[in-house]
Each structure stands twice: as C-alpha cells, then as structure tokens.
Amino acid sequence: MNMKQTFSTGEVAKLCNVSIRTVQYYDKENIVKPSELSEGGRRIYSQDDLQNFRCVCLYKSLGFLLEEIKTVMQSQNPYELLAKTIVSQKEKIDEKVQLLIHEKERLLALYEQIEQTGKVEVESIEDMENLLVKKRTHRKTDIITYIFMGCYILILLIIFPIANFLSGIAPFIMYGIAAMILIGLIYYHAEVNAYVCTECRQKFTIGLWNDMVSLNGMKKGKYLKCPHCNHRGWFKDTYRD
C-alpha cells in the first residue's frame, strides 16, 4: 500500500520558490496550514497542502492582497469569489495603467518641449495639464486635416472625370469648387498650427499664402523661413500658444 507523499516546511519552500519564513507566516495567518504536525511539533504538508500553497503563490504573483487570498482559500465557494477578486484586480491594474500612460504623456511633453525650445516652460501641474490639452487638441486637428485631405482627393477623383464630359461653364464651376475646398483646407492648416525654429528655438506661425506655397516634406514638416532669425529649414508643425 502506497503512502501519500508529505513535505516538510523546507521542502514546500523549495518547491514553491519562497523562503521558509514565508511558509511559516502563511501557516500563522491561516492562509495555508499543514495537515498535521509531527510529535516534535514540525509541520507536515500533504500533496493537497502543497497544491494550495502553489495556488497562493500564483494569486500573489497576480497582485492579490494576502487578505484577499486568505478569503478565497477559506471560502466555501472559492471559484466564484476568485472570479470577483480577479475582476477587482483587473480594475486596479486598468487604473494603474491609465496613471502610467498619463505620467508617460507628461514626460514626453516635457522632453519635446526641451527638444524644441531648449528649456522647460511649465511651472506647475496646472501648466502641465494645459500643455497636454494643447497637444491632444493638436493631434486631433492633425487627424481632421488628414481626413479632409483624403476626402478632397476623393472629390478630385470624381470631379475631374465628370468635368471632362461636360461642356460650357459647368467644368469651370466644378474646378472652382475644388479650388475653394483646397484653399479652405490650407487656411485651416495655417490657423491651427505653429512651428518652432531649430536655430533660435522661437515659435512662429505662418499665413495662408506662406502655407500654400511652401514645400511640404510630410514627416519632415514644411520648408520655411524663421521670421525671428531668418533661418531656413524644415520645421515640424506643433500646437499654437
């Protein structure tokens, strides 16, 4: 007849990759208690005890609090309670992730400001939040610009083939509409964007005509002349103050 395998405190600690003091502490806190004690008072853990201990280590690695683990292990319906605990832990993690994303956003905003201007211009949390609002708004305007530009290209693809089959004043009206839409897009782009000179680090804006005739290098930005130091180069667009 095979006897069930048992484990000492040290063996449980080794198999679960924890310290002996951790095994003793979990016993003291009634989280995982040994099935029996030897005549000398030494803890003797069964295979079920070892499995329970491994479950506790798993829950601990997932960020559960010991009180939560203890409640689950002592529950009459552990899986239902475990599911609720998992949902609660997920919500905590989601909150931490959002906080980390916001913290990263702040760090990137400061880094970009130093890269552009050579200094930090925010002096308080309120200044930082205002800066983030401006940057988010600028990202939205960029997306809107690209969407409208895509729509404009689609309109051109429709207008020009149709205009070729028309006679009289109709084609000129259609070309005029296309030109007005393009001017409107350029005007919007000029009104919502600013640029920072890579030489003097000063921010400046440009008008409709300058925006219309200047070269656009896509990711490189626009090829402009800084009104402050007269430096010419590629400037990436940024938010307006």
PDB file of C-alpha atoms in Angstrom:
ATOM      1  CA  MET A   1       0.000   0.000   0.000  1.00  0.00           C
ATOM      2  CA  ASN A   2       1.498   3.379  -1.125  1.00  0.00           C
ATOM      3  CA  MET A   3       1.549   6.090   1.465  1.00  0.00           C
ATOM      4  CA  LYS A   4       0.697   9.624   0.426  1.00  0.00           C
ATOM      5  CA  GLN A   5       3.748  11.842  -0.006  1.00  0.00           C
ATOM      6  CA  THR A   6       4.262  14.527   2.586  1.00  0.00           C
ATOM      7  CA  PHE A   7       6.505  17.564   2.672  1.00  0.00           C
ATOM      8  CA  SER A   8       8.391  19.476   5.326  1.00  0.00           C
ATOM      9  CA  THR A   9       8.409  23.276   5.612  1.00  0.00           C
ATOM     10  CA  GLY A  10      11.753  23.436   3.843  1.00  0.00           C
ATOM     11  CA  GLU A  11      10.580  21.191   1.016  1.00  0.00           C
ATOM     12  CA  VAL A  12       7.439  23.300   0.441  1.00  0.00           C
ATOM     13  CA  ALA A  13       9.578  26.438   0.431  1.00  0.00           C
ATOM     14  CA  LYS A  14      11.966  24.934  -2.145  1.00  0.00           C
ATOM     15  CA  LEU A  15       9.207  23.573  -4.412  1.00  0.00           C
ATOM     16  CA  CYS A  16       7.334  26.904  -4.389  1.00  0.00           C
ATOM     17  CA  ASN A  17      10.474  29.055  -4.600  1.00  0.00           C
ATOM     18  CA  VAL A  18       9.741  31.005  -1.414  1.00  0.00           C
ATOM     19  CA  SER A  19      11.513  31.379   1.909  1.00  0.00           C
ATOM     20  CA  ILE A  20      10.891  29.118   4.890  1.00  0.00           C
ATOM     21  CA  ARG A  21       9.717  32.190   6.796  1.00  0.00           C
ATOM     22  CA  THR A  22       7.018  32.733   4.140  1.00  0.00           C
ATOM     23  CA  VAL A  23       5.720  29.166   4.622  1.00  0.00           C
ATOM     24  CA  GLN A  24       5.691  29.697   8.383  1.00  0.00           C
ATOM     25  CA  TYR A  25       3.951  33.068   8.019  1.00  0.00           C
ATOM     26  CA  TYR A  26       1.187  31.644   5.812  1.00  0.00           C
ATOM     27  CA  ASP A  27       0.587  28.986   8.457  1.00  0.00           C
ATOM     28  CA  LYS A  28       0.458  31.588  11.217  1.00  0.00           C
ATOM     29  CA  GLU A  29      -2.026  33.723   9.231  1.00  0.00           C
ATOM     30  CA  ASN A  30      -4.219  30.666   8.454  1.00  0.00           C
ATOM     31  CA  ILE A  31      -3.692  31.024   4.721  1.00  0.00           C
ATOM     32  CA  VAL A  32      -2.205  27.557   4.168  1.00  0.00           C
ATOM     33  CA  LYS A  33      -1.916  25.387   7.240  1.00  0.00           C
ATOM     34  CA  PRO A  34      -0.206  21.964   7.326  1.00  0.00           C
ATOM     35  CA  SER A  35      -2.464  18.927   7.539  1.00  0.00           C
ATOM     36  CA  GLU A  36      -0.638  17.649  10.604  1.00  0.00           C
ATOM     37  CA  LEU A  37       2.209  18.201  12.996  1.00  0.00           C
ATOM     38  CA  SER A  38       4.878  15.685  13.947  1.00  0.00           C
ATOM     39  CA  GLU A  39       5.382  14.583  17.534  1.00  0.00           C
ATOM     40  CA  GLY A  40       8.109  17.163  17.766  1.00  0.00           C
ATOM     41  CA  GLY A  41       5.768  19.910  16.524  1.00  0.00           C
ATOM     42  CA  ARG A  42       7.195  20.119  12.991  1.00  0.00           C
ATOM     43  CA  ARG A  43       4.825  20.982  10.158  1.00  0.00           C
ATOM     44  CA  ILE A  44       3.871  18.185   7.779  1.00  0.00           C
ATOM     45  CA  TYR A  45       2.248  19.244   4.486  1.00  0.00           C
ATOM     46  CA  SER A  46       0.222  16.922   2.271  1.00  0.00           C
ATOM     47  CA  GLN A  47       0.065  16.985  -1.519  1.00  0.00           C
ATOM     48  CA  ASP A  48      -3.193  18.967  -1.267  1.00  0.00           C
ATOM     49  CA  ASP A  49      -1.479  21.441   1.067  1.00  0.00           C
ATOM     50  CA  LEU A  50       1.330  21.843  -1.447  1.00  0.00           C
ATOM     51  CA  GLN A  51      -1.158  22.447  -4.254  1.00  0.00           C
ATOM     52  CA  ASN A  52      -2.973  25.056  -2.144  1.00  0.00           C
ATOM     53  CA  PHE A  53       0.339  26.744  -1.427  1.00  0.00           C
ATOM     54  CA  ARG A  54       1.129  26.837  -5.143  1.00  0.00           C
ATOM     55  CA  CYS A  55      -2.268  28.464  -5.765  1.00  0.00           C
ATOM     56  CA  VAL A  56      -1.496  31.083  -3.130  1.00  0.00           C
ATOM     57  CA  CYS A  57       1.844  31.824  -4.820  1.00  0.00           C
ATOM     58  CA  LEU A  58       0.046  32.160  -8.158  1.00  0.00           C
ATOM     59  CA  TYR A  59      -2.534  34.602  -6.753  1.00  0.00           C
ATOM     60  CA  LYS A  60       0.238  36.549  -5.028  1.00  0.00           C
ATOM     61  CA  SER A  61       2.135  36.857  -8.344  1.00  0.00           C
ATOM     62  CA  LEU A  62      -1.054  38.283  -9.900  1.00  0.00           C
ATOM     63  CA  GLY A  63      -1.027  41.087  -7.335  1.00  0.00           C
ATOM     64  CA  PHE A  64      -3.731  39.833  -4.971  1.00  0.00           C
ATOM     65  CA  LEU A  65      -3.518  41.041  -1.389  1.00  0.00           C
ATOM     66  CA  LEU A  66      -2.923  38.383   1.249  1.00  0.00           C
ATOM     67  CA  GLU A  67      -6.283  39.214   2.841  1.00  0.00           C
ATOM     68  CA  GLU A  68      -7.984  38.599  -0.497  1.00  0.00           C
ATOM     69  CA  ILE A  69      -6.110  35.313  -0.940  1.00  0.00           C
ATOM     70  CA  LYS A  70      -6.997  34.237   2.571  1.00  0.00           C
ATOM     71  CA  THR A  71     -10.675  34.955   1.979  1.00  0.00           C
ATOM     72  CA  VAL A  72     -10.625  32.953  -1.268  1.00  0.00           C
ATOM     73  CA  MET A  73      -8.814  29.991   0.296  1.00  0.00           C
ATOM     74  CA  GLN A  74     -11.249  29.852   3.238  1.00  0.00           C
ATOM     75  CA  SER A  75     -14.384  30.345   1.131  1.00  0.00           C
ATOM     76  CA  GLN A  76     -16.992  27.616   0.661  1.00  0.00           C
ATOM     77  CA  ASN A  77     -17.298  28.723  -2.982  1.00  0.00           C
ATOM     78  CA  PRO A  78     -13.717  29.748  -3.819  1.00  0.00           C
ATOM     79  CA  TYR A  79     -14.099  29.932  -7.623  1.00  0.00           C
ATOM     80  CA  GLU A  80     -16.996  32.381  -7.514  1.00  0.00           C
ATOM     81  CA  LEU A  81     -15.130  34.567  -5.045  1.00  0.00           C
ATOM     82  CA  LEU A  82     -11.936  34.195  -7.087  1.00  0.00           C
ATOM     83  CA  ALA A  83     -13.747  35.445 -10.202  1.00  0.00           C
ATOM     84  CA  LYS A  84     -14.903  38.560  -8.324  1.00  0.00           C
ATOM     85  CA  THR A  85     -11.382  39.100  -6.977  1.00  0.00           C
ATOM     86  CA  ILE A  86      -9.936  38.783 -10.493  1.00  0.00           C
ATOM     87  CA  VAL A  87     -12.367  41.423 -11.802  1.00  0.00           C
ATOM     88  CA  SER A  88     -11.438  43.716  -8.916  1.00  0.00           C
ATOM     89  CA  GLN A  89      -7.716  43.171  -9.561  1.00  0.00           C
ATOM     90  CA  LYS A  90      -8.189  43.865 -13.280  1.00  0.00           C
ATOM     91  CA  GLU A  91      -9.894  47.172 -12.468  1.00  0.00           C
ATOM     92  CA  LYS A  92      -6.982  48.127 -10.189  1.00  0.00           C
ATOM     93  CA  ILE A  93      -4.493  47.286 -12.942  1.00  0.00           C
ATOM     94  CA  ASP A  94      -6.502  49.276 -15.512  1.00  0.00           C
ATOM     95  CA  GLU A  95      -6.395  52.278 -13.181  1.00  0.00           C
ATOM     96  CA  LYS A  96      -2.632  51.904 -12.701  1.00  0.00           C
ATOM     97  CA  VAL A  97      -2.124  51.586 -16.462  1.00  0.00           C
ATOM     98  CA  GLN A  98      -4.064  54.809 -17.081  1.00  0.00           C
ATOM     99  CA  LEU A  99      -1.987  56.590 -14.442  1.00  0.00           C
ATOM    100  CA  LEU A 100       1.232  55.326 -16.049  1.00  0.00           C
ATOM    101  CA  ILE A 101       0.049  56.372 -19.519  1.00  0.00           C
ATOM    102  CA  HIS A 102      -0.715  59.850 -18.199  1.00  0.00           C
ATOM    103  CA  GLU A 103       2.671  60.004 -16.463  1.00  0.00           C
ATOM    104  CA  LYS A 104       4.399  58.933 -19.692  1.00  0.00           C
ATOM    105  CA  GLU A 105       2.447  61.589 -21.581  1.00  0.00           C
ATOM    106  CA  ARG A 106       3.720  64.236 -19.150  1.00  0.00           C
ATOM    107  CA  LEU A 107       7.321  63.059 -19.502  1.00  0.00           C
ATOM    108  CA  LEU A 108       7.124  63.078 -23.308  1.00  0.00           C
ATOM    109  CA  ALA A 109       5.583  66.558 -23.261  1.00  0.00           C
ATOM    110  CA  LEU A 110       8.489  67.875 -21.161  1.00  0.00           C
ATOM    111  CA  TYR A 111      11.030  66.074 -23.351  1.00  0.00           C
ATOM    112  CA  GLU A 112       9.536  67.502 -26.555  1.00  0.00           C
ATOM    113  CA  GLN A 113       9.453  70.982 -25.030  1.00  0.00           C
ATOM    114  CA  ILE A 114      13.157  70.776 -24.147  1.00  0.00           C
ATOM    115  CA  GLU A 115      13.946  69.411 -27.617  1.00  0.00           C
ATOM    116  CA  GLN A 116      12.038  72.239 -29.311  1.00  0.00           C
ATOM    117  CA  THR A 117      12.781  75.245 -27.116  1.00  0.00           C
ATOM    118  CA  GLY A 118      15.831  74.209 -25.091  1.00  0.00           C
ATOM    119  CA  LYS A 119      14.012  74.840 -21.821  1.00  0.00           C
ATOM    120  CA  VAL A 120      11.031  73.840 -19.676  1.00  0.00           C
ATOM    121  CA  GLU A 121       8.257  76.403 -19.806  1.00  0.00           C
ATOM    122  CA  VAL A 122       5.746  74.704 -17.478  1.00  0.00           C
ATOM    123  CA  GLU A 123       5.953  75.801 -13.853  1.00  0.00           C
ATOM    124  CA  SER A 124       3.108  73.893 -12.211  1.00  0.00           C
ATOM    125  CA  ILE A 125       0.794  70.902 -12.541  1.00  0.00           C
ATOM    126  CA  GLU A 126      -1.834  73.256 -13.976  1.00  0.00           C
ATOM    127  CA  ASP A 127       0.623  74.400 -16.664  1.00  0.00           C
ATOM    128  CA  MET A 128       1.399  70.775 -17.467  1.00  0.00           C
ATOM    129  CA  GLU A 129      -2.273  69.850 -17.821  1.00  0.00           C
ATOM    130  CA  ASN A 130      -2.858  72.874 -20.072  1.00  0.00           C
ATOM    131  CA  LEU A 131       0.110  71.804 -22.190  1.00  0.00           C
ATOM    132  CA  LEU A 132      -1.290  68.282 -22.520  1.00  0.00           C
ATOM    133  CA  VAL A 133      -4.676  69.669 -23.568  1.00  0.00           C
ATOM    134  CA  LYS A 134      -2.979  71.736 -26.291  1.00  0.00           C
ATOM    135  CA  LYS A 135      -1.003  68.729 -27.531  1.00  0.00           C
ATOM    136  CA  ARG A 136      -4.098  66.489 -27.594  1.00  0.00           C
ATOM    137  CA  THR A 137      -6.026  69.167 -29.459  1.00  0.00           C
ATOM    138  CA  HIS A 138      -3.183  69.493 -31.939  1.00  0.00           C
ATOM    139  CA  ARG A 139      -3.179  65.727 -32.554  1.00  0.00           C
ATOM    140  CA  LYS A 140      -6.925  65.874 -33.211  1.00  0.00           C
ATOM    141  CA  THR A 141      -6.520  68.755 -35.681  1.00  0.00           C
ATOM    142  CA  ASP A 142      -3.820  66.757 -37.485  1.00  0.00           C
ATOM    143  CA  ILE A 143      -6.189  63.815 -37.811  1.00  0.00           C
ATOM    144  CA  ILE A 144      -9.000  66.102 -39.022  1.00  0.00           C
ATOM    145  CA  THR A 145      -6.648  67.639 -41.601  1.00  0.00           C
ATOM    146  CA  TYR A 146      -5.661  64.224 -42.963  1.00  0.00           C
ATOM    147  CA  ILE A 147      -9.299  63.099 -43.101  1.00  0.00           C
ATOM    148  CA  PHE A 148     -10.376  66.209 -45.018  1.00  0.00           C
ATOM    149  CA  MET A 149      -7.381  65.895 -47.334  1.00  0.00           C
ATOM    150  CA  GLY A 150      -8.334  62.306 -48.066  1.00  0.00           C
ATOM    151  CA  CYS A 151     -11.907  63.402 -48.777  1.00  0.00           C
ATOM    152  CA  TYR A 152     -10.590  66.167 -51.031  1.00  0.00           C
ATOM    153  CA  ILE A 153      -8.542  63.691 -53.077  1.00  0.00           C
ATOM    154  CA  LEU A 154     -11.626  61.505 -53.472  1.00  0.00           C
ATOM    155  CA  ILE A 155     -13.607  64.550 -54.639  1.00  0.00           C
ATOM    156  CA  LEU A 156     -10.915  65.326 -57.214  1.00  0.00           C
ATOM    157  CA  LEU A 157     -11.022  61.759 -58.475  1.00  0.00           C
ATOM    158  CA  ILE A 158     -14.758  62.195 -59.020  1.00  0.00           C
ATOM    159  CA  ILE A 159     -14.845  65.801 -60.242  1.00  0.00           C
ATOM    160  CA  PHE A 160     -12.181  65.709 -62.950  1.00  0.00           C
ATOM    161  CA  PRO A 161     -13.503  62.685 -64.892  1.00  0.00           C
ATOM    162  CA  ILE A 162     -17.018  64.147 -64.773  1.00  0.00           C
ATOM    163  CA  ALA A 163     -15.804  67.633 -65.782  1.00  0.00           C
ATOM    164  CA  ASN A 164     -14.139  66.183 -68.875  1.00  0.00           C
ATOM    165  CA  PHE A 165     -17.534  65.058 -70.192  1.00  0.00           C
ATOM    166  CA  LEU A 166     -19.261  68.377 -69.518  1.00  0.00           C
ATOM    167  CA  SER A 167     -19.310  71.489 -71.655  1.00  0.00           C
ATOM    168  CA  GLY A 168     -19.939  75.180 -71.131  1.00  0.00           C
ATOM    169  CA  ILE A 169     -19.394  76.734 -67.725  1.00  0.00           C
ATOM    170  CA  ALA A 170     -20.043  73.554 -65.694  1.00  0.00           C
ATOM    171  CA  PRO A 171     -16.413  72.306 -65.694  1.00  0.00           C
ATOM    172  CA  PHE A 172     -15.159  75.705 -64.533  1.00  0.00           C
ATOM    173  CA  ILE A 173     -17.689  75.697 -61.678  1.00  0.00           C
ATOM    174  CA  MET A 174     -16.503  72.244 -60.607  1.00  0.00           C
ATOM    175  CA  TYR A 175     -12.854  73.289 -60.809  1.00  0.00           C
ATOM    176  CA  GLY A 176     -13.719  76.404 -58.810  1.00  0.00           C
ATOM    177  CA  ILE A 177     -15.379  74.314 -56.098  1.00  0.00           C
ATOM    178  CA  ALA A 178     -12.296  72.076 -55.916  1.00  0.00           C
ATOM    179  CA  ALA A 179     -10.033  75.134 -55.633  1.00  0.00           C
ATOM    180  CA  MET A 180     -12.184  76.638 -52.855  1.00  0.00           C
ATOM    181  CA  ILE A 181     -12.093  73.406 -50.882  1.00  0.00           C
ATOM    182  CA  LEU A 182      -8.305  73.288 -51.232  1.00  0.00           C
ATOM    183  CA  ILE A 183      -7.939  76.898 -50.062  1.00  0.00           C
ATOM    184  CA  GLY A 184     -10.207  76.118 -47.120  1.00  0.00           C
ATOM    185  CA  LEU A 185      -8.035  73.162 -46.126  1.00  0.00           C
ATOM    186  CA  ILE A 186      -4.849  75.222 -46.372  1.00  0.00           C
ATOM    187  CA  TYR A 187      -6.431  78.056 -44.384  1.00  0.00           C
ATOM    188  CA  TYR A 188      -7.496  75.616 -41.641  1.00  0.00           C
ATOM    189  CA  HIS A 189      -3.986  74.120 -41.546  1.00  0.00           C
ATOM    190  CA  ALA A 190      -2.398  77.569 -41.245  1.00  0.00           C
ATOM    191  CA  GLU A 191      -4.796  78.648 -38.490  1.00  0.00           C
ATOM    192  CA  VAL A 192      -4.309  75.660 -36.166  1.00  0.00           C
ATOM    193  CA  ASN A 193      -0.552  75.056 -36.489  1.00  0.00           C
ATOM    194  CA  ALA A 194       2.633  76.760 -35.360  1.00  0.00           C
ATOM    195  CA  TYR A 195       6.334  75.990 -35.892  1.00  0.00           C
ATOM    196  CA  VAL A 196       9.451  76.114 -33.724  1.00  0.00           C
ATOM    197  CA  CYS A 197      12.728  77.240 -35.258  1.00  0.00           C
ATOM    198  CA  THR A 198      15.526  74.706 -34.832  1.00  0.00           C
ATOM    199  CA  GLU A 199      18.084  77.532 -34.561  1.00  0.00           C
ATOM    200  CA  CYS A 200      16.659  80.234 -32.285  1.00  0.00           C
ATOM    201  CA  ARG A 201      14.021  77.956 -30.676  1.00  0.00           C
ATOM    202  CA  GLN A 202      11.332  80.613 -31.161  1.00  0.00           C
ATOM    203  CA  LYS A 203       7.767  79.649 -32.062  1.00  0.00           C
ATOM    204  CA  PHE A 204       6.093  81.307 -35.033  1.00  0.00           C
ATOM    205  CA  THR A 205       3.013  80.995 -37.234  1.00  0.00           C
ATOM    206  CA  ILE A 206       2.525  81.405 -40.964  1.00  0.00           C
ATOM    207  CA  GLY A 207      -0.286  82.816 -43.075  1.00  0.00           C
ATOM    208  CA  LEU A 208      -2.432  81.259 -45.766  1.00  0.00           C
ATOM    209  CA  TRP A 209      -0.181  82.256 -48.672  1.00  0.00           C
ATOM    210  CA  ASN A 210       3.016  81.035 -46.998  1.00  0.00           C
ATOM    211  CA  ASP A 211       1.340  77.755 -46.113  1.00  0.00           C
ATOM    212  CA  MET A 212       0.108  77.399 -49.683  1.00  0.00           C
ATOM    213  CA  VAL A 213       3.421  77.947 -51.474  1.00  0.00           C
ATOM    214  CA  SER A 214       5.907  76.394 -49.014  1.00  0.00           C
ATOM    215  CA  LEU A 215       7.226  72.897 -49.621  1.00  0.00           C
ATOM    216  CA  ASN A 216       5.679  70.099 -47.581  1.00  0.00           C
ATOM    217  CA  GLY A 217       8.010  67.256 -46.646  1.00  0.00           C
ATOM    218  CA  MET A 218       5.348  65.224 -44.835  1.00  0.00           C
ATOM    219  CA  LYS A 219       7.225  63.832 -41.779  1.00  0.00           C
ATOM    220  CA  LYS A 220       9.964  66.459 -42.138  1.00  0.00           C
ATOM    221  CA  GLY A 221       7.357  69.210 -41.899  1.00  0.00           C
ATOM    222  CA  LYS A 222       7.346  72.362 -44.064  1.00  0.00           C
ATOM    223  CA  TYR A 223      10.300  74.187 -45.548  1.00  0.00           C
ATOM    224  CA  LEU A 224      10.045  77.692 -44.078  1.00  0.00           C
ATOM    225  CA  LYS A 225      11.978  80.793 -43.126  1.00  0.00           C
ATOM    226  CA  CYS A 226      12.002  81.714 -39.445  1.00  0.00           C
ATOM    227  CA  PRO A 227      10.757  85.304 -39.010  1.00  0.00           C
ATOM    228  CA  HIS A 228      12.913  85.729 -35.892  1.00  0.00           C
ATOM    229  CA  CYS A 229      16.381  84.681 -37.092  1.00  0.00           C
ATOM    230  CA  ASN A 230      15.788  84.193 -40.849  1.00  0.00           C
ATOM    231  CA  HIS A 231      16.951  80.572 -40.674  1.00  0.00           C
ATOM    232  CA  ARG A 232      15.586  78.408 -43.473  1.00  0.00           C
ATOM    233  CA  GLY A 233      14.872  74.732 -42.985  1.00  0.00           C
ATOM    234  CA  TRP A 234      12.354  72.005 -42.354  1.00  0.00           C
ATOM    235  CA  PHE A 235      10.061  72.769 -39.400  1.00  0.00           C
ATOM    236  CA  LYS A 236       7.564  70.326 -37.917  1.00  0.00           C
ATOM    237  CA  ASP A 237       4.166  71.709 -37.002  1.00  0.00           C
ATOM    238  CA  THR A 238       3.123  71.967 -33.373  1.00  0.00           C
ATOM    239  CA  TYR A 239       0.329  73.477 -31.265  1.00  0.00           C
ATOM    240  CA  ARG A 240      -0.385  77.187 -31.101  1.00  0.00           C
ATOM    241  CA  ASP A 241       0.024  79.041 -27.804  1.00  0.00           C
TER     242      ASP A 241
END
